[in-house]
mmCIF file of C-alpha atoms and ligand atoms in Angstrom:
data_model
loop_
_atom_site.group_PDB
_atom_site.id
_atom_site.type_symbol
_atom_site.label_atom_id
_atom_site.label_comp_id
_atom_site.label_asym_id
_atom_site.label_seq_id
_atom_site.Cartn_x
_atom_site.Cartn_y
_atom_site.Cartn_z
ATOM 1 C CA ALA A 1353 0.000 0.000 0.000
ATOM 2 C CA LEU A 1354 2.871 2.387 0.799
ATOM 3 C CA SER A 1355 4.648 2.003 -2.537
ATOM 4 C CA GLU A 1356 1.345 2.383 -4.366
ATOM 5 C CA ALA A 1357 0.636 5.634 -2.481
ATOM 6 C CA SER A 1358 4.147 6.838 -3.191
ATOM 7 C CA ALA A 1359 3.691 6.320 -6.949
ATOM 8 C CA GLN A 1360 0.330 8.097 -6.864
ATOM 9 C CA ALA A 1361 1.770 11.043 -4.947
ATOM 10 C CA ALA A 1362 4.643 11.415 -7.410
ATOM 11 C CA ALA A 1363 2.243 11.342 -10.354
ATOM 12 C CA ALA A 1364 -0.301 13.741 -8.844
ATOM 13 C CA GLY A 1365 -0.675 16.602 -11.357
ATOM 14 C CA ASP A 1366 -2.946 18.890 -9.408
ATOM 15 C CA ALA A 1367 -4.284 19.660 -5.966
ATOM 16 C CA ALA A 1368 -7.392 17.506 -6.542
ATOM 17 C CA ALA A 1369 -5.271 14.398 -7.176
ATOM 18 C CA VAL A 1370 -3.346 14.978 -3.939
ATOM 19 C CA GLU A 1371 -6.598 15.442 -2.047
ATOM 20 C CA GLN A 1372 -7.829 12.119 -3.458
ATOM 21 C CA ILE A 1373 -4.749 10.353 -2.044
ATOM 22 C CA ARG A 1374 -5.472 11.880 1.364
ATOM 23 C CA ILE A 1375 -9.086 10.701 1.172
ATOM 24 C CA ASP A 1376 -8.085 7.188 0.060
ATOM 25 C CA TYR A 1377 -5.531 6.635 2.834
ATOM 26 C CA LEU A 1378 -6.214 8.976 5.703
ATOM 27 C CA GLY A 1379 -9.856 10.025 5.125
ATOM 28 C CA ARG A 1380 -12.701 8.841 7.322
ATOM 29 C CA ASN A 1381 -13.391 5.825 5.070
ATOM 30 C CA GLY A 1382 -9.775 5.460 3.981
ATOM 31 C CA LEU A 1383 -7.268 2.693 4.510
ATOM 32 C CA PHE A 1384 -5.667 3.790 7.785
ATOM 33 C CA PRO A 1385 -8.849 4.417 9.774
ATOM 34 C CA ALA A 1386 -10.039 0.970 8.571
ATOM 35 C CA LEU A 1387 -6.758 -0.620 9.720
ATOM 36 C CA SER A 1388 -6.990 1.085 13.067
ATOM 37 C CA LYS A 1389 -10.409 -0.522 13.641
ATOM 38 C CA GLU A 1390 -8.795 -3.930 13.085
ATOM 39 C CA MET A 1391 -6.168 -3.263 15.773
ATOM 40 C CA GLY A 1392 -8.551 -4.833 18.301
ATOM 41 C CA SER A 1393 -8.172 -8.222 16.643
ATOM 42 C CA VAL A 1394 -4.375 -8.209 16.732
ATOM 43 C CA ALA A 1395 -2.826 -10.549 19.300
ATOM 44 C CA PRO A 1396 -1.727 -8.619 22.448
ATOM 45 C CA GLU A 1397 1.943 -9.589 22.051
ATOM 46 C CA GLU A 1398 1.985 -8.248 18.474
ATOM 47 C CA ARG A 1399 0.112 -5.030 19.229
ATOM 48 C CA LYS A 1400 3.115 -2.945 20.053
ATOM 49 C CA GLU A 1401 4.939 -3.860 16.842
ATOM 50 C CA THR A 1402 1.812 -3.489 14.656
ATOM 51 C CA GLY A 1403 0.988 -0.110 16.218
ATOM 52 C CA ARG A 1404 4.474 1.176 15.487
ATOM 53 C CA ALA A 1405 4.280 0.045 11.812
ATOM 54 C CA PHE A 1406 0.817 1.602 11.560
ATOM 55 C CA ASN A 1407 2.040 5.021 12.813
ATOM 56 C CA GLU A 1408 5.101 4.918 10.641
ATOM 57 C CA GLY A 1409 3.025 4.143 7.539
ATOM 58 C CA ARG A 1410 0.546 6.912 8.287
ATOM 59 C CA ASN A 1411 3.352 9.458 8.806
ATOM 60 C CA LYS A 1412 4.968 8.446 5.534
ATOM 61 C CA ILE A 1413 1.723 8.945 3.652
ATOM 62 C CA GLN A 1414 1.302 12.361 5.266
ATOM 63 C CA ALA A 1415 4.875 13.277 4.280
ATOM 64 C CA MET A 1416 4.218 12.221 0.664
ATOM 65 C CA ILE A 1417 1.078 14.350 0.587
ATOM 66 C CA ASP A 1418 2.968 17.358 1.990
ATOM 67 C CA GLU A 1419 5.735 16.919 -0.545
ATOM 68 C CA ALA A 1420 3.329 16.653 -3.493
ATOM 69 C CA THR A 1421 1.470 19.754 -2.250
ATOM 70 C CA ALA A 1422 4.729 21.725 -2.025
ATOM 71 C CA ARG A 1423 5.785 20.576 -5.500
ATOM 72 C CA LEU A 1424 2.504 21.711 -7.019
ATOM 73 C CA ALA A 1425 2.638 25.075 -5.239
ATOM 74 C CA ALA A 1426 6.065 25.772 -6.713
ATOM 75 C CA ALA A 1427 5.035 25.082 -10.316
ATOM 76 C CA PRO A 1428 2.318 26.859 -12.337
ATOM 77 C CA GLU A 1429 -0.876 24.916 -11.863
ATOM 78 C CA THR A 1430 -2.004 24.705 -15.459
ATOM 79 C CA ALA A 1431 -0.858 25.832 -18.874
ATOM 80 C CA ALA A 1432 -3.347 28.724 -18.706
ATOM 81 C CA ASP A 1433 -1.461 30.236 -15.772
ATOM 82 C CA ALA A 1434 1.944 29.986 -17.405
ATOM 83 C CA ILE A 1435 3.522 33.067 -19.064
ATOM 84 C CA ASP A 1436 2.700 33.151 -22.767
ATOM 85 C CA LEU A 1437 5.773 34.664 -24.410
ATOM 86 C CA SER A 1438 3.999 34.971 -27.736
ATOM 87 C CA LEU A 1439 1.519 37.563 -26.407
ATOM 88 C CA PRO A 1440 2.205 41.173 -27.450
ATOM 89 C CA GLY A 1441 3.358 43.379 -24.598
ATOM 90 C CA ARG A 1442 0.918 45.700 -22.867
ATOM 91 C CA ARG A 1443 1.080 49.176 -24.386
ATOM 92 C CA TRP A 1444 1.969 51.880 -21.905
ATOM 93 C CA SER A 1445 0.127 54.989 -22.996
ATOM 94 C CA CYS A 1446 2.369 57.848 -22.107
ATOM 95 C CA GLY A 1447 1.535 61.566 -22.322
ATOM 96 C CA HIS A 1448 3.579 63.864 -24.530
ATOM 97 C CA LYS A 1449 3.858 67.464 -25.572
ATOM 98 C CA HIS A 1450 1.078 69.173 -27.503
ATOM 99 C CA PRO A 1451 2.091 70.121 -31.085
ATOM 100 C CA VAL A 1452 1.783 73.834 -30.213
ATOM 101 C CA THR A 1453 4.198 73.331 -27.305
ATOM 102 C CA ILE A 1454 6.586 71.314 -29.484
ATOM 103 C CA VAL A 1455 6.747 74.090 -32.073
ATOM 104 C CA ALA A 1456 6.942 76.868 -29.437
ATOM 105 C CA ASP A 1457 9.894 75.073 -27.795
ATOM 106 C CA GLU A 1458 11.514 74.569 -31.169
ATOM 107 C CA CYS A 1459 11.209 78.295 -31.995
ATOM 108 C CA ALA A 1460 12.544 79.343 -28.598
ATOM 109 C CA ASN A 1461 15.530 77.001 -28.979
ATOM 110 C CA LEU A 1462 16.232 78.274 -32.453
ATOM 111 C CA PHE A 1463 16.266 81.905 -31.328
ATOM 112 C CA ARG A 1464 18.305 80.972 -28.277
ATOM 113 C CA ARG A 1465 20.996 79.694 -30.645
ATOM 114 C CA MET A 1466 20.902 83.114 -32.332
ATOM 115 C CA GLY A 1467 21.605 84.842 -29.020
ATOM 116 C CA PHE A 1468 18.074 85.591 -27.744
ATOM 117 C CA ILE A 1469 17.070 85.062 -24.117
ATOM 118 C CA VAL A 1470 13.616 83.583 -23.366
ATOM 119 C CA SER A 1471 11.373 85.904 -21.364
ATOM 120 C CA GLU A 1472 7.732 85.740 -20.253
ATOM 121 C CA GLY A 1473 4.891 88.025 -19.220
ATOM 122 C CA PRO A 1474 1.391 87.700 -17.711
ATOM 123 C CA GLU A 1475 -1.666 86.647 -19.741
ATOM 124 C CA ILE A 1476 -3.835 89.058 -17.733
ATOM 125 C CA GLU A 1477 -2.410 92.445 -18.681
ATOM 126 C CA ASP A 1478 -3.124 96.087 -17.989
ATOM 127 C CA ILE A 1479 -4.043 98.526 -20.703
ATOM 128 C CA PHE A 1480 -0.830 100.443 -20.192
ATOM 129 C CA HIS A 1481 1.427 97.522 -21.162
ATOM 130 C CA ASN A 1482 -0.828 96.061 -23.857
ATOM 131 C CA PHE A 1483 -1.748 99.366 -25.590
ATOM 132 C CA ASP A 1484 -0.603 102.714 -24.131
ATOM 133 C CA ALA A 1485 3.117 102.062 -23.801
ATOM 134 C CA LEU A 1486 3.023 100.428 -27.241
ATOM 135 C CA ASN A 1487 2.029 103.780 -28.757
ATOM 136 C CA THR A 1488 -1.505 102.594 -29.579
ATOM 137 C CA PRO A 1489 -3.833 105.567 -30.250
ATOM 138 C CA MET A 1490 -6.902 105.858 -28.018
ATOM 139 C CA ASP A 1491 -9.213 105.274 -30.961
ATOM 140 C CA HIS A 1492 -7.328 102.270 -32.368
ATOM 141 C CA PRO A 1493 -9.819 99.492 -33.222
ATOM 142 C CA SER A 1494 -7.828 96.815 -31.345
ATOM 143 C CA ARG A 1495 -8.826 98.536 -28.052
ATOM 144 C CA ASP A 1496 -12.504 97.973 -28.821
ATOM 145 C CA PRO A 1497 -14.328 95.507 -26.537
ATOM 146 C CA GLN A 1498 -15.470 93.877 -29.761
ATOM 147 C CA ASP A 1499 -11.857 92.810 -30.272
ATOM 148 C CA THR A 1500 -10.432 92.562 -26.764
ATOM 149 C CA PHE A 1501 -11.623 90.705 -23.643
ATOM 150 C CA TYR A 1502 -11.984 93.207 -20.766
ATOM 151 C CA PHE A 1503 -12.302 92.354 -17.064
ATOM 152 C CA ASP A 1504 -14.530 94.416 -14.753
ATOM 153 C CA ASP A 1505 -11.454 95.904 -13.085
ATOM 154 C CA GLY A 1506 -10.290 97.344 -16.429
ATOM 155 C CA ARG A 1507 -7.591 94.791 -17.010
ATOM 156 C CA ILE A 1508 -7.652 92.641 -20.153
ATOM 157 C CA LEU A 1509 -6.537 89.321 -21.570
ATOM 158 C CA ARG A 1510 -3.467 90.344 -23.543
ATOM 159 C CA THR A 1511 -4.125 90.550 -27.275
ATOM 160 C CA GLN A 1512 -0.468 90.110 -28.231
ATOM 161 C CA THR A 1513 2.886 89.186 -26.674
ATOM 162 C CA SER A 1514 4.165 92.725 -27.419
ATOM 163 C CA PRO A 1515 3.558 93.932 -23.800
ATOM 164 C CA VAL A 1516 6.486 91.671 -22.852
ATOM 165 C CA GLN A 1517 8.660 94.078 -24.898
ATOM 166 C CA ILE A 1518 7.604 96.884 -22.545
ATOM 167 C CA ARG A 1519 8.031 94.830 -19.358
ATOM 168 C CA THR A 1520 11.498 93.735 -20.459
ATOM 169 C CA MET A 1521 12.680 97.241 -21.374
ATOM 170 C CA GLU A 1522 11.204 98.680 -18.148
ATOM 171 C CA SER A 1523 13.311 96.306 -16.083
ATOM 172 C CA HIS A 1524 16.498 96.068 -18.185
ATOM 173 C CA GLU A 1525 18.972 98.547 -19.564
ATOM 174 C CA PRO A 1526 19.781 98.178 -23.292
ATOM 175 C CA PRO A 1527 21.016 96.244 -25.151
ATOM 176 C CA VAL A 1528 18.264 93.604 -24.956
ATOM 177 C CA ARG A 1529 17.667 90.576 -27.113
ATOM 178 C CA ILE A 1530 14.697 88.474 -26.011
ATOM 179 C CA VAL A 1531 11.988 86.179 -27.322
ATOM 180 C CA ALA A 1532 8.716 85.798 -25.408
ATOM 181 C CA PRO A 1533 6.467 82.841 -26.244
ATOM 182 C CA GLY A 1534 2.937 82.785 -24.852
ATOM 183 C CA ARG A 1535 -0.828 82.670 -25.195
ATOM 184 C CA VAL A 1536 -2.826 85.635 -26.466
ATOM 185 C CA PHE A 1537 -6.573 86.285 -26.742
ATOM 186 C CA ARG A 1538 -8.776 88.033 -29.288
ATOM 187 C CA ARG A 1539 -12.477 88.216 -29.920
ATOM 188 C CA ASP A 1540 -12.075 86.832 -33.417
ATOM 189 C CA THR A 1541 -14.535 84.552 -35.154
ATOM 190 C CA PRO A 1542 -12.756 81.193 -35.288
ATOM 191 C CA ASP A 1543 -11.967 79.779 -38.717
ATOM 192 C CA ALA A 1544 -9.259 77.591 -40.278
ATOM 193 C CA THR A 1545 -6.521 80.122 -39.505
ATOM 194 C CA HIS A 1546 -7.986 82.109 -36.556
ATOM 195 C CA GLY A 1547 -8.816 81.193 -32.962
ATOM 196 C CA MET A 1548 -10.094 83.159 -29.937
ATOM 197 C CA ASN A 1549 -6.859 82.268 -28.246
ATOM 198 C CA PHE A 1550 -3.613 81.360 -29.898
ATOM 199 C CA HIS A 1551 0.114 81.613 -29.294
ATOM 200 C CA GLN A 1552 2.748 84.046 -30.406
ATOM 201 C CA ILE A 1553 6.463 84.263 -29.968
ATOM 202 C CA GLU A 1554 7.579 87.854 -29.638
ATOM 203 C CA GLY A 1555 11.093 88.937 -30.512
ATOM 204 C CA LEU A 1556 12.841 92.153 -29.491
ATOM 205 C CA TYR A 1557 16.366 93.300 -30.221
ATOM 206 C CA ILE A 1558 17.562 96.725 -29.066
ATOM 207 C CA ASP A 1559 21.132 97.858 -29.570
ATOM 208 C CA ARG A 1560 23.125 100.580 -31.296
ATOM 209 C CA ASN A 1561 22.722 100.767 -35.096
ATOM 210 C CA VAL A 1562 20.186 97.984 -35.553
ATOM 211 C CA SER A 1563 18.736 98.065 -39.052
ATOM 212 C CA MET A 1564 15.941 96.571 -41.080
ATOM 213 C CA ALA A 1565 18.558 94.343 -42.743
ATOM 214 C CA ASP A 1566 19.209 92.712 -39.351
ATOM 215 C CA LEU A 1567 15.490 92.015 -38.987
ATOM 216 C CA LYS A 1568 15.272 90.547 -42.464
ATOM 217 C CA SER A 1569 18.268 88.317 -41.925
ATOM 218 C CA VAL A 1570 17.076 86.921 -38.603
ATOM 219 C CA LEU A 1571 13.653 86.125 -40.082
ATOM 220 C CA ARG A 1572 15.247 84.574 -43.165
ATOM 221 C CA THR A 1573 17.428 82.376 -40.956
ATOM 222 C CA PHE A 1574 14.412 81.417 -38.865
ATOM 223 C CA ALA A 1575 12.432 80.361 -41.964
ATOM 224 C CA THR A 1576 15.281 78.260 -43.336
ATOM 225 C CA GLU A 1577 15.986 76.590 -40.005
ATOM 226 C CA MET A 1578 12.303 75.752 -39.521
ATOM 227 C CA TYR A 1579 11.355 74.573 -42.988
ATOM 228 C CA GLY A 1580 14.505 74.127 -45.028
ATOM 229 C CA PRO A 1581 15.998 76.246 -47.831
ATOM 230 C CA LYS A 1582 12.989 75.923 -50.181
ATOM 231 C CA VAL A 1583 10.621 78.105 -48.168
ATOM 232 C CA LYS A 1584 10.316 81.634 -49.515
ATOM 233 C CA ILE A 1585 9.691 84.674 -47.368
ATOM 234 C CA ARG A 1586 7.977 87.900 -48.324
ATOM 235 C CA LEU A 1587 7.862 91.212 -46.444
ATOM 236 C CA ARG A 1588 4.846 93.414 -47.133
ATOM 237 C CA PRO A 1589 4.485 97.023 -45.920
ATOM 238 C CA HIS A 1590 1.990 97.221 -43.072
ATOM 239 C CA PHE A 1591 1.123 99.336 -40.040
ATOM 240 C CA PHE A 1592 1.583 98.662 -36.318
ATOM 241 C CA PRO A 1593 1.445 101.493 -33.753
ATOM 242 C CA PHE A 1594 4.659 100.305 -32.099
ATOM 243 C CA THR A 1595 6.886 99.819 -35.145
ATOM 244 C CA GLU A 1596 7.935 102.180 -37.920
ATOM 245 C CA PRO A 1597 8.348 101.058 -40.602
ATOM 246 C CA SER A 1598 6.158 97.974 -40.145
ATOM 247 C CA VAL A 1599 5.926 94.844 -42.241
ATOM 248 C CA GLU A 1600 3.894 91.705 -42.447
ATOM 249 C CA TYR A 1601 5.882 88.653 -42.978
ATOM 250 C CA ASP A 1602 4.590 85.772 -45.140
ATOM 251 C CA PHE A 1603 5.960 82.285 -45.788
ATOM 252 C CA SER A 1604 5.345 80.571 -49.089
ATOM 253 C CA CYS A 1605 2.659 77.966 -48.412
ATOM 254 C CA ILE A 1606 4.282 74.616 -47.701
ATOM 255 C CA MET A 1607 0.903 72.857 -47.828
ATOM 256 C CA CYS A 1608 0.491 73.354 -51.565
ATOM 257 C CA GLY A 1609 4.026 74.310 -52.560
ATOM 258 C CA GLY A 1610 2.795 77.813 -53.371
ATOM 259 C CA LYS A 1611 0.227 76.583 -55.908
ATOM 260 C CA GLY A 1612 -2.798 77.620 -53.853
ATOM 261 C CA CYS A 1613 -4.926 75.746 -51.312
ATOM 262 C CA PRO A 1614 -7.557 76.498 -48.631
ATOM 263 C CA VAL A 1615 -4.909 77.200 -45.963
ATOM 264 C CA CYS A 1616 -3.287 79.991 -47.978
ATOM 265 C CA LYS A 1617 -6.678 80.908 -49.464
ATOM 266 C CA ASN A 1618 -5.235 80.179 -52.913
ATOM 267 C CA SER A 1619 -2.660 82.945 -52.589
ATOM 268 C CA GLY A 1620 0.371 80.648 -52.240
ATOM 269 C CA TRP A 1621 1.411 82.621 -49.121
ATOM 270 C CA ILE A 1622 0.573 82.366 -45.462
ATOM 271 C CA GLU A 1623 0.840 85.266 -43.035
ATOM 272 C CA ILE A 1624 3.172 84.277 -40.211
ATOM 273 C CA ALA A 1625 4.233 87.412 -38.386
ATOM 274 C CA GLY A 1626 4.099 91.122 -37.900
ATOM 275 C CA ALA A 1627 7.393 92.940 -37.500
ATOM 276 C CA GLY A 1628 9.172 96.230 -37.857
ATOM 277 C CA MET A 1629 11.641 98.725 -36.397
ATOM 278 C CA VAL A 1630 10.683 99.716 -32.853
ATOM 279 C CA ASP A 1631 8.949 103.103 -32.920
ATOM 280 C CA PRO A 1632 10.988 105.863 -31.170
ATOM 281 C CA ASN A 1633 7.874 106.682 -29.100
ATOM 282 C CA VAL A 1634 7.978 103.187 -27.595
ATOM 283 C CA LEU A 1635 11.647 103.638 -26.685
ATOM 284 C CA LYS A 1636 10.795 106.991 -25.040
ATOM 285 C CA ASN A 1637 7.926 105.366 -23.104
ATOM 286 C CA VAL A 1638 10.372 103.009 -21.382
ATOM 287 C CA GLY A 1639 13.078 105.644 -20.869
ATOM 288 C CA TYR A 1640 15.444 104.547 -23.647
ATOM 289 C CA ASP A 1641 17.070 107.339 -25.658
ATOM 290 C CA PRO A 1642 16.018 106.878 -29.331
ATOM 291 C CA GLU A 1643 19.046 108.940 -30.411
ATOM 292 C CA ILE A 1644 21.308 106.168 -29.098
ATOM 293 C CA TRP A 1645 19.220 103.016 -29.303
ATOM 294 C CA SER A 1646 17.289 101.408 -32.110
ATOM 295 C CA GLY A 1647 15.912 97.955 -32.675
ATOM 296 C CA TYR A 1648 13.461 95.614 -34.291
ATOM 297 C CA ALA A 1649 10.550 93.565 -33.007
ATOM 298 C CA PHE A 1650 8.508 90.718 -34.430
ATOM 299 C CA GLY A 1651 5.577 88.561 -33.377
ATOM 300 C CA LEU A 1652 5.216 85.100 -34.932
ATOM 301 C CA GLY A 1653 2.006 83.045 -34.865
ATOM 302 C CA ILE A 1654 2.861 79.650 -33.405
ATOM 303 C CA GLU A 1655 -0.295 77.783 -34.500
ATOM 304 C CA ARG A 1656 0.356 78.763 -38.094
ATOM 305 C CA LEU A 1657 3.950 77.603 -37.813
ATOM 306 C CA ALA A 1658 2.637 74.289 -36.430
ATOM 307 C CA MET A 1659 0.141 74.015 -39.299
ATOM 308 C CA LEU A 1660 2.967 74.348 -41.806
ATOM 309 C CA ARG A 1661 5.273 72.056 -39.856
ATOM 310 C CA TYR A 1662 2.733 69.214 -39.587
ATOM 311 C CA ARG A 1663 0.527 69.999 -42.587
ATOM 312 C CA ILE A 1664 -2.540 70.600 -40.442
ATOM 313 C CA PRO A 1665 -5.253 72.065 -42.694
ATOM 314 C CA ASP A 1666 -7.318 73.679 -39.894
ATOM 315 C CA LEU A 1667 -6.078 75.402 -36.742
ATOM 316 C CA ARG A 1668 -9.143 74.235 -34.782
ATOM 317 C CA TYR A 1669 -7.893 70.633 -34.766
ATOM 318 C CA LEU A 1670 -5.240 71.826 -32.332
ATOM 319 C CA TYR A 1671 -7.880 72.674 -29.721
ATOM 320 C CA GLU A 1672 -10.418 69.879 -30.052
ATOM 321 C CA ASN A 1673 -8.377 67.612 -27.755
ATOM 322 C CA ASP A 1674 -9.132 64.536 -29.830
ATOM 323 C CA VAL A 1675 -6.435 62.062 -28.789
ATOM 324 C CA ARG A 1676 -6.575 60.345 -32.173
ATOM 325 C CA PHE A 1677 -5.329 63.630 -33.622
ATOM 326 C CA LEU A 1678 -2.901 64.536 -30.829
ATOM 327 C CA GLU A 1679 -1.299 61.073 -30.698
ATOM 328 C CA GLN A 1680 0.263 61.682 -34.104
ATOM 329 C CA PHE A 1681 2.851 64.190 -32.912
HETATM 330 N N1 LIG B 2792 1.859 92.375 -31.970
HETATM 331 C C1 LIG B 2792 1.617 92.254 -33.384
HETATM 332 C C2 LIG B 2792 0.382 91.397 -33.586
HETATM 333 O O1 LIG B 2792 -0.096 90.806 -32.697
HETATM 334 C C3 LIG B 2792 2.779 91.606 -34.081
HETATM 335 C C4 LIG B 2792 4.014 92.437 -34.017
HETATM 336 C C5 LIG B 2792 4.949 92.239 -33.038
HETATM 337 C C6 LIG B 2792 4.240 93.449 -34.958
HETATM 338 C C7 LIG B 2792 6.108 92.987 -32.993
HETATM 339 C C8 LIG B 2792 5.370 94.206 -34.925
HETATM 340 C C9 LIG B 2792 6.312 93.973 -33.943
HETATM 341 O O2 LIG B 2792 -0.128 91.306 -34.684
#
């Protein structure tokens, strides 16, 4: 009986088989309880010896059961529990930067390599920094509540990153060379190239003898670094209260290769920035002497740069927060 039990215990493949051995030998109707009932019929002189063999046998069975139980616990119970190396790994979905942030960082790094320092200003601005100090006439349409978000206390959501020019010059002596990326707000009707809030990166360089040629060259370098040598740039005369002369700065449309598409409204060009030579009145407003100092400023639209970079046909995709869209960057 012992060798039979030993073979069964060694072969037991799961916990149920081990339990069956226990039932067969040690259970209430098993072999050992039955043997113990027969002890009464054993001759008195043999009882001691028989009892010893009985105990020894029962202990051995118990030891076999314990061993089989331990063996099964150490190994995976069934094939279903084993590691399946052919399964694909679990995908770890990890957050990443928004395309607008990627492009803003890229611009800031590019200008940093050209000697600009990154600066920042508040999104809630006062009228002085956003308009007055920037030489904006009292009746300029951009001051209208139809165009600008006003708070009850008279402050506003900044409409441009240009107030950072003023804040920087107020707190630093010339020369200055900064870029200021950030969010701006306008009461525009959203369409493929306009949003009620968007991002700009402002640039300001003030030094002795700065000329329009310096402005043109830094913008040309920026365009080439961003989009390669094929992109064309175009400066058009324009007006801004805080620059004189002022230009608007277009890139040839990368979406259609200049042939015409909905993004460039079939013109082959896309408006990327405003720029110009800092108006002497602005320099006076911050206490710089315009006889000594001159400079240029520019404000680039980051969403439009991102549209060209990633061939996004509509700016509104950037703000719908659809992960299927955002995952692509
Ligand atoms: N602030 C202007 C705008 O928002 C852009 C600009 C910046 C123009 C600096 C000239 C100089 O359109």
